[in-house]
């Protein structure tokens, strides 16, 4: 029988609940993970040694030495505590400052991320799938390239949708615009069913809310 880890036990608590038991389980899970990296990653062990930190002993969150972002820019692709065969993803930042940060994700971590995402989203929208109004480009069109790194996030959330509408369209010059009438038609079609409005913050403000406000459009 597979041993239940402290990280797995964390999934038994309410997403935003807080109690002495959840705090204790969190610290135990954190210690387990830090010890694992300390024992399986020579670079991290050397870093901890230089900082005078040993996760085997008692510590508080404030005692954990922070790892500089530059480490993930320079070594992120190789900074792993598991074998190459266990690596499932290599995620990169948007690189607004030039050099992207890279984080490798193994199969176990990927499963945990997916499980955590389900729990958090269901906390807000419930277990029943709902229509999603996506304020972004339809990834199935020729303008998918305009999505960039947002594609992965949009695709990930659609597991909670029973019907999807995309309301950021692109003109012949590849310039995106908010399809107000398309969203109105979508809302009329689904009736009074509760919906989820999904979009990245800057797009919601710049492309959607701003346009609705300036055009004095009334949407239920």
mmCIF file of C-alpha atoms in Angstrom:
data_model
loop_
_atom_site.group_PDB
_atom_site.id
_atom_site.type_symbol
_atom_site.label_atom_id
_atom_site.label_comp_id
_atom_site.label_asym_id
_atom_site.label_seq_id
_atom_site.Cartn_x
_atom_site.Cartn_y
_atom_site.Cartn_z
ATOM 1 C CA UNK A 1 0.000 0.000 0.000
ATOM 2 C CA UNK A 2 1.392 3.399 -1.012
ATOM 3 C CA UNK A 3 2.285 5.614 1.939
ATOM 4 C CA UNK A 4 0.235 8.808 2.222
ATOM 5 C CA UNK A 5 2.562 11.793 2.337
ATOM 6 C CA UNK A 6 2.042 14.983 4.299
ATOM 7 C CA UNK A 7 1.450 16.833 1.038
ATOM 8 C CA UNK A 8 -1.371 14.443 0.196
ATOM 9 C CA UNK A 9 -2.850 15.005 3.660
ATOM 10 C CA UNK A 10 -3.037 18.734 2.916
ATOM 11 C CA UNK A 11 -5.693 18.038 0.278
ATOM 12 C CA UNK A 12 -8.030 16.864 3.041
ATOM 13 C CA UNK A 13 -8.285 20.384 4.474
ATOM 14 C CA UNK A 14 -10.503 23.207 3.239
ATOM 15 C CA UNK A 15 -8.786 25.274 0.563
ATOM 16 C CA UNK A 16 -8.866 28.491 2.605
ATOM 17 C CA UNK A 17 -9.461 26.968 6.013
ATOM 18 C CA UNK A 18 -6.937 27.428 8.794
ATOM 19 C CA UNK A 19 -6.467 25.432 11.963
ATOM 20 C CA UNK A 20 -3.657 24.134 14.139
ATOM 21 C CA UNK A 21 -3.762 20.736 12.425
ATOM 22 C CA UNK A 22 -3.514 22.173 8.903
ATOM 23 C CA UNK A 23 -0.649 24.434 9.985
ATOM 24 C CA UNK A 24 1.206 21.493 11.496
ATOM 25 C CA UNK A 25 0.609 19.340 8.405
ATOM 26 C CA UNK A 26 1.806 22.167 6.152
ATOM 27 C CA UNK A 27 5.049 22.565 8.087
ATOM 28 C CA UNK A 28 5.592 18.790 8.056
ATOM 29 C CA UNK A 29 5.017 18.702 4.286
ATOM 30 C CA UNK A 30 7.367 21.646 3.786
ATOM 31 C CA UNK A 31 10.073 19.941 5.846
ATOM 32 C CA UNK A 32 9.654 16.697 3.880
ATOM 33 C CA UNK A 33 10.108 18.508 0.575
ATOM 34 C CA UNK A 34 13.086 20.570 1.696
ATOM 35 C CA UNK A 35 14.794 17.459 3.066
ATOM 36 C CA UNK A 36 14.151 15.672 -0.239
ATOM 37 C CA UNK A 37 15.797 18.455 -2.259
ATOM 38 C CA UNK A 38 18.617 18.748 0.276
ATOM 39 C CA UNK A 39 19.397 15.043 -0.070
ATOM 40 C CA UNK A 40 18.877 14.723 -3.838
ATOM 41 C CA UNK A 41 20.185 18.019 -5.215
ATOM 42 C CA UNK A 42 23.855 18.789 -4.716
ATOM 43 C CA UNK A 43 23.451 22.432 -5.782
ATOM 44 C CA UNK A 44 20.661 23.047 -3.284
ATOM 45 C CA UNK A 45 22.547 21.243 -0.510
ATOM 46 C CA UNK A 46 25.635 23.416 -1.137
ATOM 47 C CA UNK A 47 23.437 26.518 -1.126
ATOM 48 C CA UNK A 48 21.880 25.548 2.221
ATOM 49 C CA UNK A 49 25.298 24.785 3.698
ATOM 50 C CA UNK A 50 26.567 28.231 2.724
ATOM 51 C CA UNK A 51 23.493 29.792 4.316
ATOM 52 C CA UNK A 52 23.837 27.704 7.485
ATOM 53 C CA UNK A 53 20.466 26.007 6.999
ATOM 54 C CA UNK A 54 19.699 22.318 7.565
ATOM 55 C CA UNK A 55 16.055 21.238 6.934
ATOM 56 C CA UNK A 56 16.502 18.153 9.130
ATOM 57 C CA UNK A 57 16.274 20.286 12.249
ATOM 58 C CA UNK A 58 13.552 22.547 13.628
ATOM 59 C CA UNK A 59 12.930 25.748 11.683
ATOM 60 C CA UNK A 60 10.287 28.359 10.886
ATOM 61 C CA UNK A 61 9.370 29.649 7.437
ATOM 62 C CA UNK A 62 11.453 32.764 8.122
ATOM 63 C CA UNK A 63 14.541 30.548 8.559
ATOM 64 C CA UNK A 64 14.367 29.123 5.017
ATOM 65 C CA UNK A 65 16.940 30.918 2.844
ATOM 66 C CA UNK A 66 15.297 32.384 -0.292
ATOM 67 C CA UNK A 67 16.657 31.344 -3.675
ATOM 68 C CA UNK A 68 17.457 34.250 -5.988
ATOM 69 C CA UNK A 69 15.522 34.587 -9.242
ATOM 70 C CA UNK A 70 18.863 34.719 -11.059
ATOM 71 C CA UNK A 71 19.405 31.062 -10.128
ATOM 72 C CA UNK A 72 16.341 30.068 -12.151
ATOM 73 C CA UNK A 73 17.478 32.282 -15.021
ATOM 74 C CA UNK A 74 20.939 30.718 -15.163
ATOM 75 C CA UNK A 75 20.420 27.168 -13.870
ATOM 76 C CA UNK A 76 16.673 26.574 -13.927
ATOM 77 C CA UNK A 77 16.674 24.100 -16.807
ATOM 78 C CA UNK A 78 19.115 21.833 -14.946
ATOM 79 C CA UNK A 79 18.046 22.558 -11.359
ATOM 80 C CA UNK A 80 16.302 19.258 -10.659
ATOM 81 C CA UNK A 81 16.151 16.825 -7.755
ATOM 82 C CA UNK A 82 14.834 13.908 -9.825
ATOM 83 C CA UNK A 83 16.056 11.977 -12.842
ATOM 84 C CA UNK A 84 15.613 13.339 -16.367
ATOM 85 C CA UNK A 85 13.050 10.634 -17.085
ATOM 86 C CA UNK A 86 10.803 12.019 -14.349
ATOM 87 C CA UNK A 87 10.684 15.535 -15.823
ATOM 88 C CA UNK A 88 7.368 16.291 -17.501
ATOM 89 C CA UNK A 89 7.470 20.044 -18.144
ATOM 90 C CA UNK A 90 9.879 22.942 -18.395
ATOM 91 C CA UNK A 91 8.043 26.169 -17.627
ATOM 92 C CA UNK A 92 9.424 29.591 -18.443
ATOM 93 C CA UNK A 93 8.489 33.082 -17.310
ATOM 94 C CA UNK A 94 7.448 35.775 -19.784
ATOM 95 C CA UNK A 95 10.996 37.184 -19.694
ATOM 96 C CA UNK A 96 9.945 40.834 -19.441
ATOM 97 C CA UNK A 97 13.468 41.611 -18.213
ATOM 98 C CA UNK A 98 15.220 39.721 -20.996
ATOM 99 C CA UNK A 99 16.267 36.280 -19.750
ATOM 100 C CA UNK A 100 13.396 33.914 -18.832
ATOM 101 C CA UNK A 101 13.357 31.997 -15.562
ATOM 102 C CA UNK A 102 12.948 28.235 -15.989
ATOM 103 C CA UNK A 103 11.379 25.746 -13.591
ATOM 104 C CA UNK A 104 11.290 22.023 -14.282
ATOM 105 C CA UNK A 105 8.215 20.084 -13.146
ATOM 106 C CA UNK A 106 8.263 16.339 -12.574
ATOM 107 C CA UNK A 107 5.311 13.968 -12.986
ATOM 108 C CA UNK A 108 4.492 13.866 -9.280
ATOM 109 C CA UNK A 109 4.460 17.648 -8.982
ATOM 110 C CA UNK A 110 2.343 18.001 -12.132
ATOM 111 C CA UNK A 111 -0.296 15.698 -10.629
ATOM 112 C CA UNK A 112 -0.273 17.688 -7.399
ATOM 113 C CA UNK A 113 -0.642 20.963 -9.302
ATOM 114 C CA UNK A 114 -3.641 19.620 -11.206
ATOM 115 C CA UNK A 115 -5.272 18.312 -8.024
ATOM 116 C CA UNK A 116 -4.700 21.609 -6.208
ATOM 117 C CA UNK A 117 -6.091 23.590 -9.139
ATOM 118 C CA UNK A 118 -9.297 21.519 -9.135
ATOM 119 C CA UNK A 119 -9.797 22.090 -5.399
ATOM 120 C CA UNK A 120 -9.234 25.846 -5.620
ATOM 121 C CA UNK A 121 -11.474 26.390 -8.656
ATOM 122 C CA UNK A 122 -14.269 24.207 -7.279
ATOM 123 C CA UNK A 123 -14.132 26.249 -4.076
ATOM 124 C CA UNK A 124 -15.336 29.232 -6.120
ATOM 125 C CA UNK A 125 -17.547 27.769 -8.859
ATOM 126 C CA UNK A 126 -18.717 24.491 -7.295
ATOM 127 C CA UNK A 127 -18.342 20.944 -8.575
ATOM 128 C CA UNK A 128 -20.795 21.305 -11.450
ATOM 129 C CA UNK A 129 -19.288 22.450 -14.767
ATOM 130 C CA UNK A 130 -20.544 25.768 -16.137
ATOM 131 C CA UNK A 131 -20.458 27.792 -19.378
ATOM 132 C CA UNK A 132 -17.177 29.693 -19.717
ATOM 133 C CA UNK A 133 -17.008 33.128 -21.304
ATOM 134 C CA UNK A 134 -13.350 33.338 -22.270
ATOM 135 C CA UNK A 135 -12.114 36.876 -22.864
ATOM 136 C CA UNK A 136 -9.346 35.780 -25.165
ATOM 137 C CA UNK A 137 -8.532 34.485 -28.635
ATOM 138 C CA UNK A 138 -10.002 31.144 -29.715
ATOM 139 C CA UNK A 139 -6.989 28.761 -29.809
ATOM 140 C CA UNK A 140 -8.642 26.846 -32.662
ATOM 141 C CA UNK A 141 -8.376 29.790 -35.063
ATOM 142 C CA UNK A 142 -5.536 31.023 -37.233
ATOM 143 C CA UNK A 143 -4.801 33.706 -34.626
ATOM 144 C CA UNK A 144 -3.735 31.270 -31.924
ATOM 145 C CA UNK A 145 -0.245 32.797 -31.992
ATOM 146 C CA UNK A 146 -1.723 35.934 -30.392
ATOM 147 C CA UNK A 147 -2.410 33.880 -27.263
ATOM 148 C CA UNK A 148 1.252 33.177 -26.614
ATOM 149 C CA UNK A 149 1.871 31.728 -23.154
ATOM 150 C CA UNK A 150 -1.779 32.331 -22.212
ATOM 151 C CA UNK A 151 -2.754 29.275 -24.281
ATOM 152 C CA UNK A 152 -1.726 26.807 -21.565
ATOM 153 C CA UNK A 153 -3.716 28.608 -18.872
ATOM 154 C CA UNK A 154 -6.843 28.948 -21.017
ATOM 155 C CA UNK A 155 -6.693 25.263 -21.965
ATOM 156 C CA UNK A 156 -6.162 24.173 -18.360
ATOM 157 C CA UNK A 157 -9.262 25.888 -17.007
ATOM 158 C CA UNK A 158 -11.607 24.587 -19.682
ATOM 159 C CA UNK A 159 -11.830 21.204 -17.938
ATOM 160 C CA UNK A 160 -14.435 22.954 -15.754
ATOM 161 C CA UNK A 161 -16.555 24.120 -18.696
ATOM 162 C CA UNK A 162 -19.615 22.507 -20.287
ATOM 163 C CA UNK A 163 -19.809 25.168 -22.999
ATOM 164 C CA UNK A 164 -17.205 27.686 -24.154
ATOM 165 C CA UNK A 165 -17.363 30.996 -25.967
ATOM 166 C CA UNK A 166 -14.350 33.091 -26.996
ATOM 167 C CA UNK A 167 -14.944 36.824 -27.238
ATOM 168 C CA UNK A 168 -11.615 38.348 -28.127
ATOM 169 C CA UNK A 169 -11.409 38.347 -31.894
ATOM 170 C CA UNK A 170 -8.732 39.524 -34.315
ATOM 171 C CA UNK A 171 -9.089 41.669 -37.423
ATOM 172 C CA UNK A 172 -7.250 41.217 -40.724
ATOM 173 C CA UNK A 173 -4.212 43.012 -39.283
ATOM 174 C CA UNK A 174 -4.007 40.673 -36.301
ATOM 175 C CA UNK A 175 -5.237 43.332 -33.874
ATOM 176 C CA UNK A 176 -7.514 41.947 -31.163
ATOM 177 C CA UNK A 177 -10.886 43.455 -30.265
ATOM 178 C CA UNK A 178 -13.743 42.599 -27.910
ATOM 179 C CA UNK A 179 -16.731 40.936 -29.619
ATOM 180 C CA UNK A 180 -19.558 42.507 -27.625
ATOM 181 C CA UNK A 181 -22.374 41.215 -29.839
ATOM 182 C CA UNK A 182 -20.927 37.719 -29.807
ATOM 183 C CA UNK A 183 -21.027 37.669 -26.007
ATOM 184 C CA UNK A 184 -24.591 39.010 -25.953
ATOM 185 C CA UNK A 185 -25.686 36.244 -28.329
ATOM 186 C CA UNK A 186 -23.921 33.620 -26.202
ATOM 187 C CA UNK A 187 -25.640 34.839 -23.026
ATOM 188 C CA UNK A 188 -29.025 34.851 -24.748
ATOM 189 C CA UNK A 189 -28.489 31.270 -25.910
ATOM 190 C CA UNK A 190 -27.658 29.855 -22.472
ATOM 191 C CA UNK A 191 -30.389 31.770 -20.646
ATOM 192 C CA UNK A 192 -30.175 32.199 -16.867
ATOM 193 C CA UNK A 193 -27.541 29.522 -16.264
ATOM 194 C CA UNK A 194 -24.663 30.766 -14.035
ATOM 195 C CA UNK A 195 -21.486 31.419 -16.019
ATOM 196 C CA UNK A 196 -17.780 31.818 -15.398
ATOM 197 C CA UNK A 197 -16.070 34.857 -16.868
ATOM 198 C CA UNK A 198 -12.436 33.983 -17.555
ATOM 199 C CA UNK A 199 -9.621 36.232 -18.678
ATOM 200 C CA UNK A 200 -6.273 37.710 -17.764
ATOM 201 C CA UNK A 201 -6.483 40.867 -15.680
ATOM 202 C CA UNK A 202 -4.917 43.299 -18.128
ATOM 203 C CA UNK A 203 -7.027 41.968 -21.011
ATOM 204 C CA UNK A 204 -10.230 42.212 -18.974
ATOM 205 C CA UNK A 205 -9.500 45.846 -18.188
ATOM 206 C CA UNK A 206 -7.991 47.022 -21.478
ATOM 207 C CA UNK A 207 -10.103 45.055 -23.969
ATOM 208 C CA UNK A 208 -13.358 44.313 -22.159
ATOM 209 C CA UNK A 209 -14.305 46.593 -19.263
ATOM 210 C CA UNK A 210 -12.865 49.697 -20.932
ATOM 211 C CA UNK A 211 -14.799 49.027 -24.139
ATOM 212 C CA UNK A 212 -18.045 48.300 -22.305
ATOM 213 C CA UNK A 213 -17.726 51.479 -20.243
ATOM 214 C CA UNK A 214 -16.850 53.735 -23.176
ATOM 215 C CA UNK A 215 -19.685 52.360 -25.315
ATOM 216 C CA UNK A 216 -22.192 52.517 -22.426
ATOM 217 C CA UNK A 217 -23.196 48.913 -23.189
ATOM 218 C CA UNK A 218 -25.613 47.234 -20.787
ATOM 219 C CA UNK A 219 -24.799 43.546 -20.219
ATOM 220 C CA UNK A 220 -26.654 41.474 -17.646
#
